[in-house]
GROMACS .gro file of C-alpha atoms in nm:
model
  352
    1MET     CA    1   0.124   2.298   4.310
    2ASN     CA    2  -0.133   2.268   4.592
    3ASN     CA    3   0.155   2.180   4.826
    4VAL     CA    4   0.226   1.863   4.626
    5GLN     CA    5   0.593   1.808   4.559
    6LEU     CA    6   0.681   1.713   4.204
    7VAL     CA    7   0.892   1.401   4.184
    8PHE     CA    8   1.145   1.376   3.904
    9VAL     CA    9   1.197   1.029   3.757
   10ASN     CA   10   1.452   0.888   3.518
   11SER     CA   11   1.187   0.728   3.297
   12PHE     CA   12   0.812   0.694   3.260
   13LYS     CA   13   0.569   0.505   3.040
   14TYR     CA   14   0.340   0.704   2.812
   15LEU     CA   15   0.104   0.550   2.557
   16GLY     CA   16   0.294   0.223   2.572
   17VAL     CA   17   0.639   0.375   2.517
   18ILE     CA   18   0.898   0.403   2.795
   19ILE     CA   19   1.063   0.745   2.769
   20ASP     CA   20   1.393   0.790   2.954
   21ASN     CA   21   1.550   1.119   3.057
   22LYS     CA   22   1.816   1.098   2.786
   23PHE     CA   23   1.579   0.986   2.507
   24LYS     CA   24   1.789   0.681   2.431
   25PHE     CA   25   1.486   0.448   2.448
   26THR     CA   26   1.708   0.160   2.550
   27GLN     CA   27   1.475   0.081   2.840
   28HIS     CA   28   1.180   0.058   2.603
   29SER     CA   29   1.375  -0.173   2.372
   30ALA     CA   30   1.464  -0.400   2.665
   31TYR     CA   31   1.100  -0.393   2.780
   32ILE     CA   32   0.950  -0.508   2.448
   33ILE     CA   33   1.219  -0.773   2.407
   34GLU     CA   34   1.129  -0.923   2.744
   35LYS     CA   35   0.760  -0.898   2.657
   36ALA     CA   36   0.819  -1.091   2.332
   37LYS     CA   37   1.030  -1.351   2.514
   38LYS     CA   38   0.747  -1.417   2.759
   39LEU     CA   39   0.516  -1.488   2.467
   40PHE     CA   40   0.779  -1.721   2.319
   41TYR     CA   41   0.813  -1.920   2.639
   42LYS     CA   42   0.436  -1.947   2.666
   43LEU     CA   43   0.440  -2.088   2.314
   44LEU     CA   44   0.687  -2.352   2.430
   45LEU     CA   45   0.438  -2.476   2.689
   46TYR     CA   46   0.210  -2.591   2.406
   47THR     CA   47   0.483  -2.736   2.186
   48ARG     CA   48   0.693  -2.934   2.438
   49PRO     CA   49   0.441  -3.218   2.497
   50THR     CA   50   0.416  -3.279   2.122
   51TRP     CA   51   0.646  -3.294   1.824
   52GLY     CA   52   0.606  -2.920   1.793
   53VAL     CA   53   0.405  -2.673   1.593
   54HIS     CA   54   0.444  -2.673   1.216
   55SER     CA   55   0.707  -2.430   1.089
   56ASP     CA   56   0.453  -2.228   0.894
   57ASN     CA   57   0.247  -2.178   1.210
   58ILE     CA   58   0.551  -2.053   1.404
   59ARG     CA   59   0.632  -1.817   1.119
   60THR     CA   60   0.276  -1.687   1.117
   61ILE     CA   61   0.285  -1.624   1.491
   62TYR     CA   62   0.617  -1.446   1.455
   63GLU     CA   63   0.505  -1.224   1.166
   64GLN     CA   64   0.147  -1.156   1.277
   65VAL     CA   65   0.191  -1.133   1.655
   66ILE     CA   66   0.551  -1.070   1.756
   67ILE     CA   67   0.645  -0.822   1.483
   68PRO     CA   68   0.341  -0.595   1.544
   69ILE     CA   69   0.411  -0.595   1.919
   70ILE     CA   70   0.774  -0.501   1.866
   71SER     CA   71   0.713  -0.249   1.590
   72TYR     CA   72   0.465  -0.039   1.788
   73ALA     CA   73   0.575   0.329   1.762
   74THR     CA   74   0.906   0.233   1.599
   75ASN     CA   75   0.948   0.576   1.443
   76ILE     CA   76   0.986   0.708   1.798
   77TRP     CA   77   1.235   0.463   1.950
   78SER     CA   78   1.414   0.306   1.651
   79ASN     CA   79   1.723   0.523   1.716
   80SER     CA   80   1.802   0.289   2.005
   81LEU     CA   81   1.928   0.044   1.744
   82LYS     CA   82   2.242   0.253   1.708
   83TYR     CA   83   2.358   0.087   2.031
   84LYS     CA   84   2.517  -0.244   1.951
   85PHE     CA   85   2.399  -0.419   2.267
   86ILE     CA   86   2.036  -0.340   2.177
   87THR     CA   87   2.085  -0.478   1.826
   88LYS     CA   88   2.232  -0.798   1.968
   89LYS     CA   89   1.936  -0.836   2.204
   90PHE     CA   90   1.689  -0.815   1.913
   91LEU     CA   91   1.890  -1.068   1.714
   92SER     CA   92   1.901  -1.298   2.015
   93LEU     CA   93   1.521  -1.276   2.037
   94GLN     CA   94   1.481  -1.349   1.666
   95ARG     CA   95   1.715  -1.646   1.693
   96LEU     CA   96   1.472  -1.815   1.933
   97PHE     CA   97   1.192  -1.804   1.676
   98ALA     CA   98   1.424  -1.889   1.386
   99ILE     CA   99   1.540  -2.209   1.557
  100LYS     CA  100   1.178  -2.311   1.618
  101ILE     CA  101   1.090  -2.240   1.255
  102VAL     CA  102   1.370  -2.461   1.117
  103HIS     CA  103   1.343  -2.717   1.404
  104GLY     CA  104   1.714  -2.671   1.467
  105PHE     CA  105   1.939  -2.749   1.761
  106ARG     CA  106   1.990  -2.495   2.040
  107THR     CA  107   2.356  -2.464   1.936
  108LEU     CA  108   2.259  -2.315   1.600
  109SER     CA  109   2.418  -1.974   1.552
  110THR     CA  110   2.219  -1.654   1.503
  111VAL     CA  111   2.332  -1.598   1.145
  112THR     CA  112   2.270  -1.959   1.042
  113SER     CA  113   1.928  -1.986   1.204
  114ILE     CA  114   1.802  -1.658   1.056
  115SER     CA  115   1.939  -1.758   0.714
  116LEU     CA  116   1.776  -2.100   0.721
  117ALA     CA  117   1.445  -1.950   0.837
  118GLN     CA  118   1.467  -1.692   0.556
  119LEU     CA  119   1.380  -1.408   0.792
  120ILE     CA  120   1.472  -1.044   0.753
  121PRO     CA  121   1.711  -0.952   1.037
  122LEU     CA  122   1.496  -0.798   1.307
  123PRO     CA  123   1.693  -0.471   1.337
  124ASP     CA  124   1.655  -0.415   0.962
  125LYS     CA  125   1.284  -0.498   0.985
  126ILE     CA  126   1.237  -0.244   1.265
  127LYS     CA  127   1.421   0.026   1.071
  128SER     CA  128   1.208  -0.042   0.763
  129ILE     CA  129   0.883  -0.011   0.957
  130ALA     CA  130   1.011   0.308   1.122
  131THR     CA  131   1.095   0.456   0.783
  132ILE     CA  132   0.748   0.378   0.649
  133GLU     CA  133   0.574   0.529   0.952
  134SER     CA  134   0.789   0.842   0.941
  135SER     CA  135   0.722   0.883   0.571
  136LYS     CA  136   0.346   0.861   0.631
  137LEU     CA  137   0.365   1.131   0.898
  138LEU     CA  138   0.604   1.371   0.724
  139GLY     CA  139   0.500   1.309   0.364
  140LEU     CA  140   0.863   1.269   0.261
  141SER     CA  141   1.067   0.971   0.153
  142PRO     CA  142   1.442   0.906   0.185
  143PHE     CA  143   1.426   0.744  -0.157
  144LEU     CA  144   1.279   1.045  -0.341
  145PRO     CA  145   1.369   1.414  -0.380
  146SER     CA  146   1.198   1.650  -0.140
  147ASP     CA  147   0.991   1.807  -0.421
  148ILE     CA  148   0.811   1.479  -0.491
  149PRO     CA  149   0.528   1.438  -0.238
  150LEU     CA  150   0.385   1.114  -0.109
  151GLU     CA  151   0.026   1.020  -0.176
  152LYS     CA  152  -0.196   1.094   0.122
  153PHE     CA  153  -0.551   1.012   0.214
  154ALA     CA  154  -0.808   1.281   0.147
  155PRO     CA  155  -0.902   1.481   0.457
  156PRO     CA  156  -1.253   1.415   0.594
  157SER     CA  157  -1.354   1.772   0.510
  158SER     CA  158  -1.309   1.699   0.139
  159LEU     CA  159  -1.559   1.412   0.131
  160LEU     CA  160  -1.913   1.451   0.011
  161HIS     CA  161  -2.190   1.460   0.267
  162PRO     CA  162  -2.283   1.101   0.363
  163SER     CA  163  -2.629   1.146   0.211
  164LEU     CA  164  -2.469   1.230  -0.124
  165ARG     CA  165  -2.224   0.939  -0.132
  166THR     CA  166  -2.356   0.675  -0.365
  167PRO     CA  167  -2.156   0.352  -0.390
  168ILE     CA  168  -2.061   0.260  -0.743
  169THR     CA  169  -2.171  -0.081  -0.865
  170PHE     CA  170  -2.004  -0.250  -1.158
  171THR     CA  171  -2.082  -0.540  -1.387
  172GLU     CA  172  -1.826  -0.813  -1.445
  173ILE     CA  173  -1.773  -0.903  -1.811
  174ASN     CA  174  -1.574  -1.215  -1.899
  175SER     CA  175  -1.634  -1.249  -2.274
  176VAL     CA  176  -1.694  -1.049  -2.587
  177GLU     CA  177  -2.051  -1.181  -2.606
  178GLU     CA  178  -2.126  -1.054  -2.256
  179PHE     CA  179  -1.987  -0.714  -2.345
  180ASP     CA  180  -2.191  -0.687  -2.664
  181SER     CA  181  -2.513  -0.759  -2.478
  182PHE     CA  182  -2.425  -0.521  -2.192
  183ALA     CA  183  -2.284  -0.225  -2.385
  184GLY     CA  184  -2.589  -0.177  -2.604
  185LYS     CA  185  -2.764   0.010  -2.320
  186TYR     CA  186  -2.514   0.298  -2.337
  187MET     CA  187  -2.447   0.556  -2.608
  188HIS     CA  188  -2.073   0.594  -2.539
  189HIS     CA  189  -1.824   0.333  -2.420
  190ILE     CA  190  -1.513   0.457  -2.239
  191PHE     CA  191  -1.223   0.219  -2.184
  192THR     CA  192  -0.955   0.309  -1.929
  193ASP     CA  193  -0.620   0.149  -1.860
  194GLY     CA  194  -0.290   0.204  -1.681
  195SER     CA  195   0.055   0.069  -1.760
  196LYS     CA  196   0.396   0.048  -1.594
  197HIS     CA  197   0.694  -0.101  -1.771
  198ASP     CA  198   1.068  -0.046  -1.721
  199GLY     CA  199   1.005   0.238  -1.481
  200ALA     CA  200   0.769   0.426  -1.716
  201VAL     CA  201   0.409   0.480  -1.606
  202GLY     CA  202   0.119   0.591  -1.822
  203ALA     CA  203  -0.259   0.607  -1.824
  204ALA     CA  204  -0.515   0.653  -2.098
  205PHE     CA  205  -0.880   0.635  -2.184
  206VAL     CA  206  -1.048   0.575  -2.518
  207VAL     CA  207  -1.403   0.684  -2.601
  208TYR     CA  208  -1.602   0.476  -2.849
  209ASP     CA  209  -1.923   0.589  -3.005
  210PRO     CA  210  -2.141   0.323  -3.176
  211CYS     CA  211  -1.936   0.342  -3.494
  212LYS     CA  212  -1.578   0.457  -3.434
  213ILE     CA  213  -1.316   0.584  -3.190
  214HIS     CA  214  -1.428   0.925  -3.076
  215VAL     CA  215  -1.134   1.046  -2.870
  216THR     CA  216  -0.814   0.917  -2.707
  217LYS     CA  217  -0.649   1.086  -2.409
  218LYS     CA  218  -0.306   0.994  -2.273
  219PHE     CA  219  -0.142   1.088  -1.943
  220LYS     CA  220   0.211   1.039  -1.821
  221LEU     CA  221   0.290   0.969  -1.455
  222HIS     CA  222   0.609   1.001  -1.254
  223PRO     CA  223   0.820   0.680  -1.257
  224SER     CA  224   0.760   0.632  -0.884
  225CYS     CA  225   0.383   0.606  -0.936
  226SER     CA  226   0.210   0.268  -0.932
  227VAL     CA  227  -0.014   0.093  -1.183
  228TYR     CA  228  -0.303   0.132  -0.938
  229GLN     CA  229  -0.258   0.511  -0.945
  230ALA     CA  230  -0.250   0.502  -1.323
  231GLU     CA  231  -0.575   0.302  -1.335
  232MET     CA  232  -0.748   0.541  -1.093
  233LEU     CA  233  -0.619   0.848  -1.276
  234ALA     CA  234  -0.756   0.714  -1.606
  235ILE     CA  235  -1.102   0.669  -1.451
  236GLN     CA  236  -1.087   1.015  -1.296
  237LYS     CA  237  -0.989   1.176  -1.626
  238ALA     CA  238  -1.266   0.987  -1.804
  239CYS     CA  239  -1.519   1.128  -1.556
  240GLU     CA  240  -1.378   1.478  -1.610
  241TRP     CA  241  -1.421   1.431  -1.985
  242ILE     CA  242  -1.782   1.323  -1.935
  243THR     CA  243  -1.840   1.636  -1.727
  244SER     CA  244  -1.710   1.856  -2.007
  245LYS     CA  245  -1.900   1.672  -2.284
  246ALA     CA  246  -2.216   1.578  -2.097
  247GLN     CA  247  -2.448   1.778  -2.318
  248LYS     CA  248  -2.372   1.555  -2.619
  249ALA     CA  249  -2.493   1.226  -2.471
  250ARG     CA  250  -2.712   1.101  -2.189
  251SER     CA  251  -2.548   0.769  -2.102
  252TYR     CA  252  -2.191   0.646  -2.065
  253VAL     CA  253  -2.024   0.331  -1.945
  254ILE     CA  254  -1.668   0.327  -1.812
  255CYS     CA  255  -1.495  -0.007  -1.869
  256SER     CA  256  -1.178  -0.093  -1.675
  257ASP     CA  257  -0.975  -0.412  -1.640
  258SER     CA  258  -0.866  -0.312  -1.289
  259LYS     CA  259  -1.102  -0.479  -1.045
  260SER     CA  260  -0.917  -0.334  -0.744
  261SER     CA  261  -0.990   0.019  -0.867
  262LEU     CA  262  -1.360  -0.053  -0.913
  263GLN     CA  263  -1.379  -0.224  -0.575
  264GLU     CA  264  -1.228   0.089  -0.417
  265LEU     CA  265  -1.497   0.297  -0.587
  266SER     CA  266  -1.767   0.065  -0.454
  267ASN     CA  267  -1.680   0.186  -0.103
  268PRO     CA  268  -1.856   0.521  -0.048
  269TYR     CA  269  -1.645   0.583   0.266
  270SER     CA  270  -1.311   0.555   0.087
  271TYR     CA  271  -1.051   0.819   0.173
  272ASN     CA  272  -0.846   0.750  -0.139
  273SER     CA  273  -0.786   1.086  -0.305
  274PHE     CA  274  -0.873   0.953  -0.652
  275ALA     CA  275  -1.192   0.791  -0.524
  276VAL     CA  276  -1.300   1.111  -0.349
  277ASN     CA  277  -1.251   1.311  -0.670
  278ILE     CA  278  -1.439   1.052  -0.875
  279PHE     CA  279  -1.731   1.051  -0.629
  280LYS     CA  280  -1.758   1.428  -0.664
  281LEU     CA  281  -1.749   1.406  -1.044
  282ILE     CA  282  -2.013   1.133  -1.051
  283HIS     CA  283  -2.233   1.342  -0.823
  284THR     CA  284  -2.193   1.645  -1.054
  285ILE     CA  285  -2.274   1.433  -1.359
  286GLY     CA  286  -2.581   1.291  -1.188
  287LEU     CA  287  -2.718   1.641  -1.130
  288SER     CA  288  -2.744   1.671  -1.510
  289ASN     CA  289  -2.960   1.355  -1.529
  290ILE     CA  290  -2.683   1.167  -1.707
  291SER     CA  291  -2.632   0.798  -1.630
  292VAL     CA  292  -2.281   0.658  -1.590
  293GLY     CA  293  -2.230   0.285  -1.559
  294PHE     CA  294  -1.917   0.093  -1.467
  295ALA     CA  295  -1.797  -0.244  -1.585
  296TRP     CA  296  -1.500  -0.465  -1.519
  297VAL     CA  297  -1.378  -0.632  -1.838
  298ARG     CA  298  -1.135  -0.919  -1.834
  299ALA     CA  299  -0.812  -0.813  -2.000
  300HIS     CA  300  -0.700  -0.952  -2.335
  301ILE     CA  301  -1.013  -1.143  -2.429
  302GLY     CA  302  -1.059  -0.968  -2.762
  303ILE     CA  303  -1.257  -0.656  -2.666
  304ALA     CA  304  -1.129  -0.396  -2.911
  305GLY     CA  305  -1.173  -0.097  -2.683
  306ASN     CA  306  -0.978  -0.255  -2.400
  307GLU     CA  307  -0.692  -0.350  -2.629
  308THR     CA  308  -0.681   0.001  -2.775
  309ALA     CA  309  -0.671   0.155  -2.427
  310ASP     CA  310  -0.391  -0.082  -2.330
  311ILE     CA  311  -0.180   0.029  -2.627
  312ALA     CA  312  -0.256   0.394  -2.555
  313ALA     CA  313  -0.151   0.360  -2.190
  314LYS     CA  314   0.179   0.198  -2.288
  315SER     CA  315   0.251   0.474  -2.537
  316ALA     CA  316   0.156   0.738  -2.278
  317ALA     CA  317   0.426   0.605  -2.045
  318VAL     CA  318   0.704   0.699  -2.288
  319LEU     CA  319   0.575   1.041  -2.391
  320HIS     CA  320   0.838   1.316  -2.392
  321LYS     CA  321   0.650   1.558  -2.166
  322PRO     CA  322   0.634   1.654  -1.799
  323PRO     CA  323   0.435   1.407  -1.587
  324ASP     CA  324   0.067   1.478  -1.539
  325LEU     CA  325   0.088   1.324  -1.191
  326ILE     CA  326   0.382   1.355  -0.952
  327CYS     CA  327   0.280   1.174  -0.636
  328ALA     CA  328   0.457   0.866  -0.507
  329PRO     CA  329   0.253   0.598  -0.327
  330ILE     CA  330   0.363   0.447   0.003
  331SER     CA  331   0.407   0.117  -0.185
  332HIS     CA  332   0.708   0.274  -0.359
  333ILE     CA  333   0.883   0.313  -0.024
  334LYS     CA  334   0.794  -0.041   0.076
  335LEU     CA  335   0.934  -0.171  -0.255
  336GLN     CA  336   1.261   0.016  -0.207
  337LEU     CA  337   1.296  -0.108   0.150
  338ARG     CA  338   1.216  -0.464   0.043
  339SER     CA  339   1.492  -0.450  -0.218
  340LEU     CA  340   1.739  -0.332   0.046
  341THR     CA  341   1.650  -0.608   0.292
  342SER     CA  342   1.605  -0.890   0.039
  343SER     CA  343   1.975  -0.975   0.033
  344ALA     CA  344   2.089  -1.283   0.220
  345PRO     CA  345   2.099  -1.244   0.599
  346GLU     CA  346   2.470  -1.332   0.593
  347GLN     CA  347   2.540  -1.011   0.400
  348CYS     CA  348   2.331  -0.807   0.646
  349CYS     CA  349   2.506  -0.966   0.942
  350ARG     CA  350   2.863  -0.875   0.860
  351GLY     CA  351   2.860  -0.601   1.121
  352TRP     CA  352   2.711  -0.811   1.403
   0.00000   0.00000   0.00000
């Protein structure tokens, strides 16, 4: 083109990844290993004149600096670990840090040093990170059937206009007396809760009027779902119930013992799918001039509504019905991978 001869090369670097002509990615693996070693030797310059850095500090540097550098774009090049010489190079690199963590002699073997440092073998760590990243991109998990999707962030197009996003504020309640003085401002009190026990997940909300229990709704979730999903689903379903019954009351308060869920809702820019749906419901409710308050109640302090919602959520988990939510969180994959790599390094190193 334009009398410029195209030169063919055996490899080139693109967005930080060295791509070779056979897509083995062995050159990239060797490159990041050398890069990590240079950082290690620079670390030695600061530790040699003294008795050395504390083991916890070395571990922090390894986990927070070295691992992110190595694991960049792992879902692209992790197949290079099928070559034994690449695996040995990564283990040799990890051995350097393991010896520093345990303050061991240079003659300490790879297996012994990694075992004493209680580190996950680096090849297994890389494969785990690659699996997580691939699952996020593809929406599929090797630990779940293909018909069970992974939870994804809501697309930007589904969010409310920024001018319509109102952050949710919540009141913290730590005693029955505080609840009694706070709840009197609202006509209906809605308590939400989620539960996960022995692989069964459930969510529920209970509506109290000033005198008695008005309604109880239970929802079953897929066993792969998390307690956080159950808590968020309960709040979302409570908002949907308010939308359908809004003409009967003008004020509601939603009480939850999940502070993480309420903190997520306090962020108007959240891309969490549950939070986006709840924001839309709250906006719809607000158009009807109905006030909805939120409160965090400390669990198991004697508030009757919270205890009732807790019992309802536990019973919802064992209902004999199809799940109301089939959507596995990414934390499920991380848990499965952690269980696979939590065995002793000696067991993982039998093939080295």
